[in-house]
XYZ file of C-alpha atoms in Angstrom:
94
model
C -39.021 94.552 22.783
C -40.720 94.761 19.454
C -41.558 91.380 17.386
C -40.142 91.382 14.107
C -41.862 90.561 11.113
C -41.528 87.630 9.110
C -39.708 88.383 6.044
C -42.612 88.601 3.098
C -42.136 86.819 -0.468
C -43.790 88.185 -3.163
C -45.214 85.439 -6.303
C -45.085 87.654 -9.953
C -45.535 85.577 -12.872
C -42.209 85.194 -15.200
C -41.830 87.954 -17.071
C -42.628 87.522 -20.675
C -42.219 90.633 -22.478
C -40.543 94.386 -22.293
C -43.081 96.361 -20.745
C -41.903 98.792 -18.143
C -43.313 98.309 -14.916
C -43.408 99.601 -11.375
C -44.792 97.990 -8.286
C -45.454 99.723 -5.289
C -47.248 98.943 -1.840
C -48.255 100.780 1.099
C -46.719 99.827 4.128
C -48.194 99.943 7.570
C -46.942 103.293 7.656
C -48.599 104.296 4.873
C -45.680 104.910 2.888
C -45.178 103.739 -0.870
C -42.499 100.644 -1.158
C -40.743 99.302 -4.364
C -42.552 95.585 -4.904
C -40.831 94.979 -7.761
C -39.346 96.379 -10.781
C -39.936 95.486 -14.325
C -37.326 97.107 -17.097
C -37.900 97.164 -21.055
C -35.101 95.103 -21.440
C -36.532 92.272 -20.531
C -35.206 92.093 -16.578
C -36.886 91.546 -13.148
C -36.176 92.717 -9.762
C -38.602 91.530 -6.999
C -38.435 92.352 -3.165
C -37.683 89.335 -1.059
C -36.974 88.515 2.206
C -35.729 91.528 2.441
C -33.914 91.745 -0.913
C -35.078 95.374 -2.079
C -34.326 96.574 -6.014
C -32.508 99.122 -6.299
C -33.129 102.457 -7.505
C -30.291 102.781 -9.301
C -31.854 99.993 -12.101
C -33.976 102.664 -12.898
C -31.408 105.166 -14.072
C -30.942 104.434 -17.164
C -34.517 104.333 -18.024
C -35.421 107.961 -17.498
C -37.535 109.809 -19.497
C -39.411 106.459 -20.759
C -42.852 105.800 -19.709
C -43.933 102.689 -17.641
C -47.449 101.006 -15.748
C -47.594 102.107 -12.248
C -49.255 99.264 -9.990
C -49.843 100.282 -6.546
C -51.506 97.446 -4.172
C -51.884 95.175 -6.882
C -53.966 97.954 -8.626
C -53.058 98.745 -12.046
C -53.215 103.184 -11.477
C -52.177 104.166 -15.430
C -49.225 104.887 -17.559
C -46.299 107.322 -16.072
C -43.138 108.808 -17.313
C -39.610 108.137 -15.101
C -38.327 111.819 -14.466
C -35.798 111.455 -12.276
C -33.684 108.545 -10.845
C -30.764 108.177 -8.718
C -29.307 105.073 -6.111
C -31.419 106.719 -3.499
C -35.114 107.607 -4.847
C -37.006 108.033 -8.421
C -39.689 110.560 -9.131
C -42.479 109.846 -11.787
C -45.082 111.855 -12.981
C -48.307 111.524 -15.334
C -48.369 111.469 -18.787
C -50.229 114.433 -19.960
């Protein structure tokens, strides 16, 4: 039998403005995972114990451009192109 893992936390600072941000991390499968969400409007949506933002937050926000952070690593300004309940595709700003 497997051993579960002990359901993370994540610590962001209060959000104190309406920058558009993304958080992702790289799981031990070496996928991407949402960390946390951070809309224009002056919202927050963080993953914990195993409370995961949804997608669907994102929706409304396509087309804009945000700050991609993967691994804690701030990796440059994107644009939203598509977003639905079940993924969201970004690209870079050209």
């Amino acid at each position: 039998m497997a051993k579960q893992k002990a359901n993370v936390q994540y610590q962001f600072p209060p959000k104190t403005d309406n920058v558009f941000r993304i958080y992702l991390k790289t799981n031990h499968m070496n996928n991407l995972i949402v960390v946390r969400f951070e809309l224009p409007t002056g919202e927050e949506f963080t993953r914990n114990y195993g409370n995961i933002p949804s997608n669907a937050l994102l929706v409304e926000h396509k087309g804009n451009e945000f700050e991609l952070y993967i691994d804690g690593e701030y990796v440059g300004q994107r644009v939203l192109i598509e977003a639905d309940g079940n993924m969201f595709r970004y690209d870079a700003i050209e």
